[in-house]
Coordinates of C-alpha atoms and ligand atoms in Angstrom, one line a residue:
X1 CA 33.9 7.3 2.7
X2 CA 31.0 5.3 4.1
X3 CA 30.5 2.0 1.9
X4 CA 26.8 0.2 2.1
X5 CA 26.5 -3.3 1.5
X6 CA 24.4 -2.5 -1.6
X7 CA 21.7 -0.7 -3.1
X8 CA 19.2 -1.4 -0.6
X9 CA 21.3 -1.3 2.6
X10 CA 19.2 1.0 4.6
X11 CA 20.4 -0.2 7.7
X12 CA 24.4 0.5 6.6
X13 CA 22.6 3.9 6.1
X14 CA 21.2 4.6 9.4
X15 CA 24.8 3.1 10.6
X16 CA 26.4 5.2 9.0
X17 CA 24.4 8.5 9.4
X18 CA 24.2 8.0 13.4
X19 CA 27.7 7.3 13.7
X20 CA 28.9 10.2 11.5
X21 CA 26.5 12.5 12.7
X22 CA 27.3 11.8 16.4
X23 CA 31.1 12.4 14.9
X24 CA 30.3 15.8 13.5
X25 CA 31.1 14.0 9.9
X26 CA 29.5 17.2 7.5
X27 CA 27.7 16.1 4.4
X28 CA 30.7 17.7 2.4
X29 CA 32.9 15.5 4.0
X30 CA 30.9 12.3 3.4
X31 CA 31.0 10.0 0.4
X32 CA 28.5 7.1 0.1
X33 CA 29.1 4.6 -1.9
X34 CA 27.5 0.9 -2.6
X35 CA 30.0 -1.6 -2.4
X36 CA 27.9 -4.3 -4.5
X37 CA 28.8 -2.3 -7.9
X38 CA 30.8 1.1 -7.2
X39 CA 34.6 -0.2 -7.9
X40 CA 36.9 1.4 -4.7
X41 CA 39.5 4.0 -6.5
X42 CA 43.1 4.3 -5.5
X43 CA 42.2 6.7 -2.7
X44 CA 38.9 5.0 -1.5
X45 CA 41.0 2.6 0.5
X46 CA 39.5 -1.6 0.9
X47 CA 36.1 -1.6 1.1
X48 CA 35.2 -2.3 4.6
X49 CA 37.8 -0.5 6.4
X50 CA 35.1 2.4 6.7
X51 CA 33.5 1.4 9.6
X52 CA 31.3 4.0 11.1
X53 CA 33.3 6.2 13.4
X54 CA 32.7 5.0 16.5
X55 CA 30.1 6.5 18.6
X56 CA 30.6 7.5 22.3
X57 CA 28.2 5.4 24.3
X58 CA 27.6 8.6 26.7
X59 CA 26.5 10.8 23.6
X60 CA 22.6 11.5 23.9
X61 CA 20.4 10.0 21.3
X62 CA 20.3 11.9 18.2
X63 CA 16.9 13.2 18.2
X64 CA 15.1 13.2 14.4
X65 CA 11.3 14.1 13.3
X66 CA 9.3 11.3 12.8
X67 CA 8.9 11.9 9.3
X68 CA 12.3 11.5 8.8
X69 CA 12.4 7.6 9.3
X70 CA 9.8 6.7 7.4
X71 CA 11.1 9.3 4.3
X72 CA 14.8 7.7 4.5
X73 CA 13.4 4.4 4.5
X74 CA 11.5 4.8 1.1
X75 CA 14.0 7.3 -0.8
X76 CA 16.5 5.2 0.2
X77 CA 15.7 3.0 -1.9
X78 CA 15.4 5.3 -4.8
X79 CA 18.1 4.5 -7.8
X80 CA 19.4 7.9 -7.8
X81 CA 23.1 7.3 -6.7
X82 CA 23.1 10.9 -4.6
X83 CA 20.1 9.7 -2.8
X84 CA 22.4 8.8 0.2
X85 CA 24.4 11.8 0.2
X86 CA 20.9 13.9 -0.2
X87 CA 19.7 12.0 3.0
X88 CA 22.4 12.3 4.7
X89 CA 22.5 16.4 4.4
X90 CA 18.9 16.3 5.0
X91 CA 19.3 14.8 8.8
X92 CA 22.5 16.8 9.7
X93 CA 20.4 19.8 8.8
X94 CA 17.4 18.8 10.6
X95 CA 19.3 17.9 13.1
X96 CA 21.7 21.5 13.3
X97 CA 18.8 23.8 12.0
X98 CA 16.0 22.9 14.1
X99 CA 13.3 25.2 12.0
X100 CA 13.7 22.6 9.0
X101 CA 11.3 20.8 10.9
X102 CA 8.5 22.9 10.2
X103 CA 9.5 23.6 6.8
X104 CA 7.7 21.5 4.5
X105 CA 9.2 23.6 1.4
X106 CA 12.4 23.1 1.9
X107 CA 14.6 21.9 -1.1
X108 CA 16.3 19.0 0.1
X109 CA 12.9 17.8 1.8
X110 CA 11.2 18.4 -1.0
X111 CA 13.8 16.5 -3.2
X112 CA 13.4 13.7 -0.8
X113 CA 9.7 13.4 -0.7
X114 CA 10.0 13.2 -4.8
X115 CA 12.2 10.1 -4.4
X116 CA 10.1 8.7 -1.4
X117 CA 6.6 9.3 -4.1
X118 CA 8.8 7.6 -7.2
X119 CA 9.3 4.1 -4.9
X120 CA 6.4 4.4 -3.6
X121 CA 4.7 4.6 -7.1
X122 CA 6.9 2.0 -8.3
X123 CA 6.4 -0.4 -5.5
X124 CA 2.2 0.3 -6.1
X125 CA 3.2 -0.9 -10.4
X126 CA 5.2 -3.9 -9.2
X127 CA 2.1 -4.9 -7.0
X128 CA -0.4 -4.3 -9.7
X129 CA 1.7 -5.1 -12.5
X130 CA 3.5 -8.6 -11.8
X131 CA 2.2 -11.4 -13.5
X132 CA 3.5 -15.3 -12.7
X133 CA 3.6 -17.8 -15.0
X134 CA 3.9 -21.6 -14.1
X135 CA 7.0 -23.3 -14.5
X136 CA 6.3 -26.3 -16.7
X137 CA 8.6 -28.8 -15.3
X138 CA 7.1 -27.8 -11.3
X139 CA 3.4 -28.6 -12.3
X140 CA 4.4 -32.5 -13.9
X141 CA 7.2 -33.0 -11.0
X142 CA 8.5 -35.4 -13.7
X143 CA 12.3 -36.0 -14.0
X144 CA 13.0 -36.2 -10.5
X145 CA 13.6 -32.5 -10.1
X146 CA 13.5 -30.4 -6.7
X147 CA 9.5 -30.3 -5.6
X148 CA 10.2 -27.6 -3.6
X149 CA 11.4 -25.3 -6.3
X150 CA 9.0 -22.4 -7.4
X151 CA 5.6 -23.2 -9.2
X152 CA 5.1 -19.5 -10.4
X153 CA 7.6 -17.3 -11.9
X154 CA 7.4 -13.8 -12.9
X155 CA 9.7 -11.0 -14.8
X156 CA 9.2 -7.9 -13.6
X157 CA 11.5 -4.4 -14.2
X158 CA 11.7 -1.9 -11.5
X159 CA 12.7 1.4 -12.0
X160 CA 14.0 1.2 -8.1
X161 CA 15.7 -1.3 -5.6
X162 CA 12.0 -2.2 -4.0
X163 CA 12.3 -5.8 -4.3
X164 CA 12.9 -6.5 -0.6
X165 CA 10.7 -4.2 0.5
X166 CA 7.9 -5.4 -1.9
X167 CA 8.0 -9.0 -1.9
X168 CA 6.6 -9.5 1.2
X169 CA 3.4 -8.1 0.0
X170 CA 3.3 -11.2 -2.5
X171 CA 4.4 -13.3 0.3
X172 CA 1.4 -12.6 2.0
X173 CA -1.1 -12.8 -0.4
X174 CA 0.5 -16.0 -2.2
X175 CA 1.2 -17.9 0.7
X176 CA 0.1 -21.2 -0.4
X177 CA 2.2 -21.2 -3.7
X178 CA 5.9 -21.6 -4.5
X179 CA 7.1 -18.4 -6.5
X180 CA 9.5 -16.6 -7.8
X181 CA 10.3 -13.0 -8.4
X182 CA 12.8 -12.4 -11.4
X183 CA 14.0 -8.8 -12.1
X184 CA 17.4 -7.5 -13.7
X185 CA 18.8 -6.5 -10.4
X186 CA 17.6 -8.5 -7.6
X187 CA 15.1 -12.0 -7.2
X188 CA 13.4 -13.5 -5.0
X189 CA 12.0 -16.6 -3.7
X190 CA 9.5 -17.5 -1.7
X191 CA 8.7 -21.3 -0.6
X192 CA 6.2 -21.4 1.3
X193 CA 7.6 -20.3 4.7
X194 CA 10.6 -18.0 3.7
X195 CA 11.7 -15.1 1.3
X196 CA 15.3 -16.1 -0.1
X197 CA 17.3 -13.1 -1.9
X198 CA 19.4 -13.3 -4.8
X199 CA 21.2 -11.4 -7.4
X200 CA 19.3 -10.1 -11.0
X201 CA 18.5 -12.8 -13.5
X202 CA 18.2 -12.3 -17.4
X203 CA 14.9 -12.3 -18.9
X204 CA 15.4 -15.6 -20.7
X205 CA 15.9 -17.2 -17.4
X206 CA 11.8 -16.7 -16.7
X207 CA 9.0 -19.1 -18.1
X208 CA 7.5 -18.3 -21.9
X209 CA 3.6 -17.9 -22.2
X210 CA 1.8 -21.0 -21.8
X211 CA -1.6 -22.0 -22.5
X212 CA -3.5 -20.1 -19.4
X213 CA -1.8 -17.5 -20.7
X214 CA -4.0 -17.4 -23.7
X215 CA -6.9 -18.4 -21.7
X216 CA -6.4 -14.9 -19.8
X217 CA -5.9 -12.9 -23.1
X218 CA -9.2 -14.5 -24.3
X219 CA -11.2 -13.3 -21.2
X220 CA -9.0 -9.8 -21.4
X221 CA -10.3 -9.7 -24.8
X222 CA -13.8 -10.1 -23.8
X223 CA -14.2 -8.4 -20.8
X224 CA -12.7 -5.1 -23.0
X225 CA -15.6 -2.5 -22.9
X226 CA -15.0 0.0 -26.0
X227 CA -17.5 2.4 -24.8
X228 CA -15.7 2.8 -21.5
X229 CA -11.9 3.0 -22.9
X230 CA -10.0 5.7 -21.8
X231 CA -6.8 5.6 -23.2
X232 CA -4.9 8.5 -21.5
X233 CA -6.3 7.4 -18.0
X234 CA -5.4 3.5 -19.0
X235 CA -2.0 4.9 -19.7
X236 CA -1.4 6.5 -16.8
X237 CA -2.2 3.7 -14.4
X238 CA -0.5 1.0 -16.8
X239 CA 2.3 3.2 -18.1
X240 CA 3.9 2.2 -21.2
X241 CA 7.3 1.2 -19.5
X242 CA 5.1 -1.7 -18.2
X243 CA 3.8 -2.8 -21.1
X244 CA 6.5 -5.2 -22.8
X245 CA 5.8 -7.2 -19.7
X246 CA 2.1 -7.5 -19.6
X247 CA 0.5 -10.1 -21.5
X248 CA -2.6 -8.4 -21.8
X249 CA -0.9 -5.1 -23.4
X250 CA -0.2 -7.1 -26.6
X251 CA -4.1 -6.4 -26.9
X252 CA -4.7 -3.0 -25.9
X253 CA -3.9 -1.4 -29.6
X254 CA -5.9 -3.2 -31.7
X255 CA -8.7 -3.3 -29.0
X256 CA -8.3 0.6 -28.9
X257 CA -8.3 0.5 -32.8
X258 CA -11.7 -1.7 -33.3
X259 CA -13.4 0.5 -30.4
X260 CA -15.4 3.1 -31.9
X261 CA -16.8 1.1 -34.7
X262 CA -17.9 -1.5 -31.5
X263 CA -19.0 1.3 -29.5
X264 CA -21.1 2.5 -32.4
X265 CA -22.4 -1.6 -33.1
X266 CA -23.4 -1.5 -29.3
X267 CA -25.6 1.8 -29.5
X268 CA -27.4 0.2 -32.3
X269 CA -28.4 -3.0 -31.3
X270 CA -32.0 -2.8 -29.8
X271 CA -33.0 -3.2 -26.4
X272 CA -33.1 -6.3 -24.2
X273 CA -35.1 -7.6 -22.0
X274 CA -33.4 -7.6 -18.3
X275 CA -32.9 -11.5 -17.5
X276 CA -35.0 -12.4 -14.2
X277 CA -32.6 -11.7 -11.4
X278 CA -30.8 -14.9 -9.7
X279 CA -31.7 -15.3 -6.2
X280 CA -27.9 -14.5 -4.7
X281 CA -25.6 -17.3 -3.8
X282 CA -24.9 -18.2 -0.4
X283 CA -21.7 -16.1 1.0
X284 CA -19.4 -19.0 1.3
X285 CA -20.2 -19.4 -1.9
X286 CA -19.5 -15.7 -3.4
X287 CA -16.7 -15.4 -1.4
X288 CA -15.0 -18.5 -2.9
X289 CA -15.6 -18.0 -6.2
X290 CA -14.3 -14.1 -5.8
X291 CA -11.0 -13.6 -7.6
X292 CA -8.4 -11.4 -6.2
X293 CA -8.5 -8.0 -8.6
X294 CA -4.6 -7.8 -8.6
X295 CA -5.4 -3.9 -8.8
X296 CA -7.5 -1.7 -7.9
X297 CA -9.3 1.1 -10.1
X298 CA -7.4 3.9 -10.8
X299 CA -9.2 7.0 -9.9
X300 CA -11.3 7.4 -6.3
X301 CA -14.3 7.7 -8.6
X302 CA -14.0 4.7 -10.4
X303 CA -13.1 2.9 -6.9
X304 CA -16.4 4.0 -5.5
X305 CA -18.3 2.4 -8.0
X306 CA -16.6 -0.6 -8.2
X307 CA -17.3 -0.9 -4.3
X308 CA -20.6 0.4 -4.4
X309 CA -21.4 -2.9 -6.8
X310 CA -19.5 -4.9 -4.9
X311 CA -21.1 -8.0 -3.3
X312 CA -18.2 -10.3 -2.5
X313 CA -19.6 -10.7 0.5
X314 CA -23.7 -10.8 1.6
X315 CA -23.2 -7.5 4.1
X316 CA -23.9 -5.2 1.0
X317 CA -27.1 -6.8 0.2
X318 CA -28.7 -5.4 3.4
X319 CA -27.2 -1.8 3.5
X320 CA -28.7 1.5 2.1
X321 CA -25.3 2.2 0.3
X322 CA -21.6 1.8 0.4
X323 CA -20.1 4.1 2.5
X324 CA -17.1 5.4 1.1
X325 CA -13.6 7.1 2.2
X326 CA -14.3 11.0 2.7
X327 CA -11.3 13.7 2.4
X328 CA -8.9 15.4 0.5
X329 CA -7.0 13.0 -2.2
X330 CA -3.9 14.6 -1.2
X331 CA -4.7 14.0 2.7
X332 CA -1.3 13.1 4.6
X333 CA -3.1 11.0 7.1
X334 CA -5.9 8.4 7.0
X335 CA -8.3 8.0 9.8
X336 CA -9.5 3.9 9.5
X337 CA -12.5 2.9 11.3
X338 CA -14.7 -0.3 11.6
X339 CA -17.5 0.1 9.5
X340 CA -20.3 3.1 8.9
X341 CA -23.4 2.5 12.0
X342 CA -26.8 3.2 11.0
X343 CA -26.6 6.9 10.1
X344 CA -23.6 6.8 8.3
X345 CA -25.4 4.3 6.1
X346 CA -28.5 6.5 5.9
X347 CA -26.2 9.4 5.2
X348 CA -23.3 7.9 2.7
X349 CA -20.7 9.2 4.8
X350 CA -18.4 8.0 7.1
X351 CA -18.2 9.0 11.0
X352 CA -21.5 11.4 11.3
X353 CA -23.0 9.0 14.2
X354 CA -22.3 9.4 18.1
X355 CA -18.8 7.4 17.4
X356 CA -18.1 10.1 14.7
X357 CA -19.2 13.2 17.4
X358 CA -16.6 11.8 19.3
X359 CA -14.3 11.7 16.8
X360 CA -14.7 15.5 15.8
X361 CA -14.2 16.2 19.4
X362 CA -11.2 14.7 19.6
X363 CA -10.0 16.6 16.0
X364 CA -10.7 19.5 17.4
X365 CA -9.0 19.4 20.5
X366 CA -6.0 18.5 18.3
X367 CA -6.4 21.0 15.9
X368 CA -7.0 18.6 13.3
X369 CA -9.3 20.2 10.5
X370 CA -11.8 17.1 9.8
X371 CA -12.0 18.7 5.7
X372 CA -8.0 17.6 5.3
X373 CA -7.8 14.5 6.9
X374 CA -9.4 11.3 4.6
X375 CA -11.7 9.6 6.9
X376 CA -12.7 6.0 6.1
X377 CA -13.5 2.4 6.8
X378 CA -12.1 -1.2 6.7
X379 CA -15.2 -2.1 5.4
X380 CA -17.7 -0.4 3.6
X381 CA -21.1 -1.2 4.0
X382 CA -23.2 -1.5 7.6
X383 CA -23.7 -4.9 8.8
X384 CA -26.5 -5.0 11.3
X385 CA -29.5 -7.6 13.0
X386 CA -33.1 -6.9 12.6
X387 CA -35.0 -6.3 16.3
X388 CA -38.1 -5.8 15.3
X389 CA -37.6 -2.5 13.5
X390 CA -34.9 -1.5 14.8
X391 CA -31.0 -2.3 12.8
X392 CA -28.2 -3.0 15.4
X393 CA -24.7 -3.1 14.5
X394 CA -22.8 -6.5 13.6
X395 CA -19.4 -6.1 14.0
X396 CA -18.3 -8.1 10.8
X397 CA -16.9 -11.4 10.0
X398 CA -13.4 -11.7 9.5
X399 CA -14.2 -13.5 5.3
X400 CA -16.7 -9.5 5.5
X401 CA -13.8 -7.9 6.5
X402 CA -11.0 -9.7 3.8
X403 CA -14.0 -9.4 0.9
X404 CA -14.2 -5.1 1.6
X405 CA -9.7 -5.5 2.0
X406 CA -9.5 -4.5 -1.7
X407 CA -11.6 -1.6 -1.6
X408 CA -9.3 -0.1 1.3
X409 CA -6.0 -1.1 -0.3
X410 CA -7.6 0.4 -3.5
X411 CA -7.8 3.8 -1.3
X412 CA -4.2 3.9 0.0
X413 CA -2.7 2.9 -3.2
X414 CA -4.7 5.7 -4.6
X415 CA -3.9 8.6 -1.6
X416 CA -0.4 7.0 -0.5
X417 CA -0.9 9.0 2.7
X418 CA 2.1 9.5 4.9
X419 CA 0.3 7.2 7.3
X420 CA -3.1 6.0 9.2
X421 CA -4.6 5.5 12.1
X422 CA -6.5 2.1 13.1
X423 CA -9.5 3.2 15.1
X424 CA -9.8 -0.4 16.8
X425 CA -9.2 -4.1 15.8
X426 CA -11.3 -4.8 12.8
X427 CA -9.1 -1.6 10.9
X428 CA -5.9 -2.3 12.5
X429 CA -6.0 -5.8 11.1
X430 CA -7.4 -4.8 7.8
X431 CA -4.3 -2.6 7.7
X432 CA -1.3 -4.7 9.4
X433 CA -2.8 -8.2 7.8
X434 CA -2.1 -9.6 10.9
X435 CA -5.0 -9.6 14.4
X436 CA -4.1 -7.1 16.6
X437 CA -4.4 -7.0 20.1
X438 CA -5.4 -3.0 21.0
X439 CA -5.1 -2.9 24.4
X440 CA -1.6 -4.1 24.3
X441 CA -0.3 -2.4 20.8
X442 CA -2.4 1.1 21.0
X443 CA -0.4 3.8 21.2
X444 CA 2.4 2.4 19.2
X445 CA 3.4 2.3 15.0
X446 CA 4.1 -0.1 12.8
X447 CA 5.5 0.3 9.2
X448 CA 3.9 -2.1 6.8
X449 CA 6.1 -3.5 4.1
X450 CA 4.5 -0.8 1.8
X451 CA 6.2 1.9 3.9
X452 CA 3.0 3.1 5.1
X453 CA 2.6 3.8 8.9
X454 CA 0.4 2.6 11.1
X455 CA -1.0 3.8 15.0
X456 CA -3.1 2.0 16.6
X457 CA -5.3 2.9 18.9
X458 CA -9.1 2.2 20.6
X459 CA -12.2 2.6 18.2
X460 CA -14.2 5.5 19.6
X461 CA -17.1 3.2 20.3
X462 CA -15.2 1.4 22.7
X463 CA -14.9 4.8 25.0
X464 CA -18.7 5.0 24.4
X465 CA -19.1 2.0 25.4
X466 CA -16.8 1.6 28.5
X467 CA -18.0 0.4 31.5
X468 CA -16.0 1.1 34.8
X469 CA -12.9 3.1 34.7
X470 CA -12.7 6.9 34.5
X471 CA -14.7 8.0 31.4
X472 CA -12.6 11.6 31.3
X473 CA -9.3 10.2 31.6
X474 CA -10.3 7.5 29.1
X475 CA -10.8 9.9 26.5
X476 CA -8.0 11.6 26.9
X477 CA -5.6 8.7 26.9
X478 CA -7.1 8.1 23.2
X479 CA -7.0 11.6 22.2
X480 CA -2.9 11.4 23.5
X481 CA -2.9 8.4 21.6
X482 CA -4.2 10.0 18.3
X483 CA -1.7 12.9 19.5
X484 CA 1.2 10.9 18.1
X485 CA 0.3 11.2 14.7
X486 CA 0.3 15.1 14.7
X487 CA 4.0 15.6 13.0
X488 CA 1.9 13.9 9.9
X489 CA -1.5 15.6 10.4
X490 CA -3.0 18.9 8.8
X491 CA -1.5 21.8 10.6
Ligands
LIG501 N1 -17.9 3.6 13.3 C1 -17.0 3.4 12.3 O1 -16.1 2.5 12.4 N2 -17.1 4.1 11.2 C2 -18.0 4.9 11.0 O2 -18.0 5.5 9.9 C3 -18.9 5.2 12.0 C4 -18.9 4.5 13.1

């Protein structure tokens, strides 16, 4: 019997696992169970006196795919009470059959990967999908109660246990404000420097709508475009299990009911005269007043035309186009650059300049077919100086670079790849949120609270670019680099 702490107790799991697999425990022999709500039996014996078996300290390290960590680590968290056992099983057989590896239709992997997609999705709603209200009694401080209680609070309903893994998404992007995370299994807390965890809450226990509540429904309400509703696609990205929590989802019926007649008002109304365009604000300016989309569109299509409008920040002004992500939507692994050079701007794709020849060198050494790999950038438009005629790359501000962050994030929630690779220090902060020191950190992965992983490594500009050194052995340090992402690359 091997007890976890509770539901999301990955790291009782990998105790567990590694000690009973270095035990030669069999998955038939194993019984996991979660010792926050599964009630011990007469035969279970106390909870807790199922330690791991203990492991010989001689034994040599159990050796598993990379794939495997990051896999466990989402469908872990997965509420289907045989995930454990289904992991488990998994790993001894990768571990005794060594051609599972390579077998990306196998059952069990294949029942994994479902979970791992499931949390994954629902961690992408919870992202998109929460919505805080102030607590009434936080914003007048009156009656002496505790200022550093949460300002924000929101009710939310996962269909999985992803609220640890989750909130420090929300941590990030709402540092400056007290919150709190309410859901039916699991809250959190976050004030200001730290995430506190506690158990589920009731509903009741969250604020009721206040007055910006309506304010929001108002603007909802007039933002609605009937001629561009799409019911099915709406549903699909805002299911309906995430309605009775949504404000704005009180609307979307009689909205949807009133908009053919509107559509058919709009067609008939005659012609305007365009307005004479504004000369553009200055870019502190824009990028003060942008608001944070809490999600992003929800097809690639519809998120390349939202970032070929954008101008949250000046760069896109001054470019031919937005250059957008390029690859397969089911691609496994991302390729993240800086931003497109001069010909990827003149040609609307990313990585078809010298830094991108490089790149396809590199691919094909690996074996990598450039067609099923997404290629793309942390930001999306080509910042460059004027020199007389010619245009010479900028590299971008970091406000550029947090402006274009949506448009990436948009990408990944819309691919989920398995991971991604930073191509230097303007992706690999875009994608880790935090600056990153190359040199130092290429060559290694991090997992990002999302689950997705990330390698770093050296732009290929910088081996164009690099003076001194040995330019042969350079390159092939970055293509060994790059090597370490081949379990998750096309085959
Ligand atoms: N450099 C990048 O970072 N991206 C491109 O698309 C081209 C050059």
């Amino acid at each position: 019997m091997a007890w976890l702490a509770d539901e999301a107790d990955l790291a009782g799991f990998r105790q567990h696992a590694r000690a009973s697999l270095a035990a030669g425990v069999a998955p038939s022999q194993l019984v996991w169970r979660v010792a926050s709500h599964d009630t011990p039996d007469l035969f279970d014996g106390p909870v807790g006196t199922t330690a791991p078996p203990a492991t010989d300290p001689d034994a040599p390290p159990i050796q598993v795919p990379a794939f495997f960590v990051p896999l466990a680590a989402q469908a872990g968290l997965h509420a289907d009470s045989k995930r454990f056992g289904l992991l488990y099983r998994l790993l001894w057989r990768l571990v005794h059959e060594p051609a599972l590896r390579h077998d990306p239709l196998d059952a069990d992997r294949q029942q994994a990967e479902a979970l791992a997609r499931a949390v994954r999705r629902d961690m992408h709603k919870m992202k998109a999908f929460v919505r805080f209200r102030p607590l009434a009694q936080a914003t007048t401080g009156q009656h002496g109660q505790d200022r550093q209680g949460p300002q924000h609070v929101a009710w939310f309903e996962p269909e999985h246990h992803i609220v640890d893994a989750t909130a420090p998404f929300f941590a990030r992007r709402f540092a400056q404000m007290r919150w709190a995370i309410l859901t039916p299994r699991r809250c959190v807390r976050w004030d200001g420097q730290a995430l506190h965890f506690s158990p589920g809450a009731d509903r009741s226990d969250a604020p009721p709508a206040d007055a910006a509540e309506q304010l929001w429904l108002t603007y909802y309400a007039s933002i609605f475009n009937p001629a561009r509703l799409k019911l099915a696609m709406m549903q699909k990205e805002m299911p309906r299990r995430y309605w009775k929590n949504l404000p704005e989802a009180v609307l979307i019926q009689p909205l949807a009911a009133g908009a053919a007649q509107r559509e058919r008002t709009m067609v008939e109304q005659p012609a305007q005269e365009p307005a004479r365009r504004r000369p553009a604000a200055s870019s502190a300016l824009v990028l003060a007043a942008r608001p944070v989309p809490m999600h992003a569109p929800g097809t690639l299509a519809a998120l390349r035309q939202a970032t070929e409008r954008c101008r949250a920040c000046p760069i896109g002004q001054h470019a031919t186009q937005a250059v957008h992500g390029e690859g397969p939507a089911q691609a496994r692994l991302m390729l993240v650059g800086e931003q497109p050079g001069e010909r990827e701007d003149l040609q609307g794709r990313p990585f078809v300049g010298p830094a991108g020849q490089l790149l396809d060198r590199a691919l094909a050494q690996l074996g990598w077919p450039r067609d099923r790999l997404y290629l793309t950038n942390a930001v999306k438009h080509f910042k460059h100086e004027l020199r007389g005629k010619r245009r010479l790359h900028k590299t971008p501000a970091q406000q550029e670079a947090e402006a274009c962050l949506q448009w990436l994030e948009g990408e990944i929630a819309l691919l989920q790849p398995q991971a991604a690779i930073a191509l230097g220090a303007t992706a690999a902060r875009a994608l880790l949120g935090r600056p990153v020191a190359v040199l130092a950190e290429r060559g290694q992965w991090f997992t990002r609270p999302d689950g997705l992983r990330v390698l770093v490594t050296l732009h290929p500009a910088a081996l164009l670019r690099s003076e001194g050194g040995d330019p042969a052995l350079a390159y092939q340090r970055w293509v060994a680099d790059l090597a370490l992402a081949a379990p998750d690359a096309p085959g």
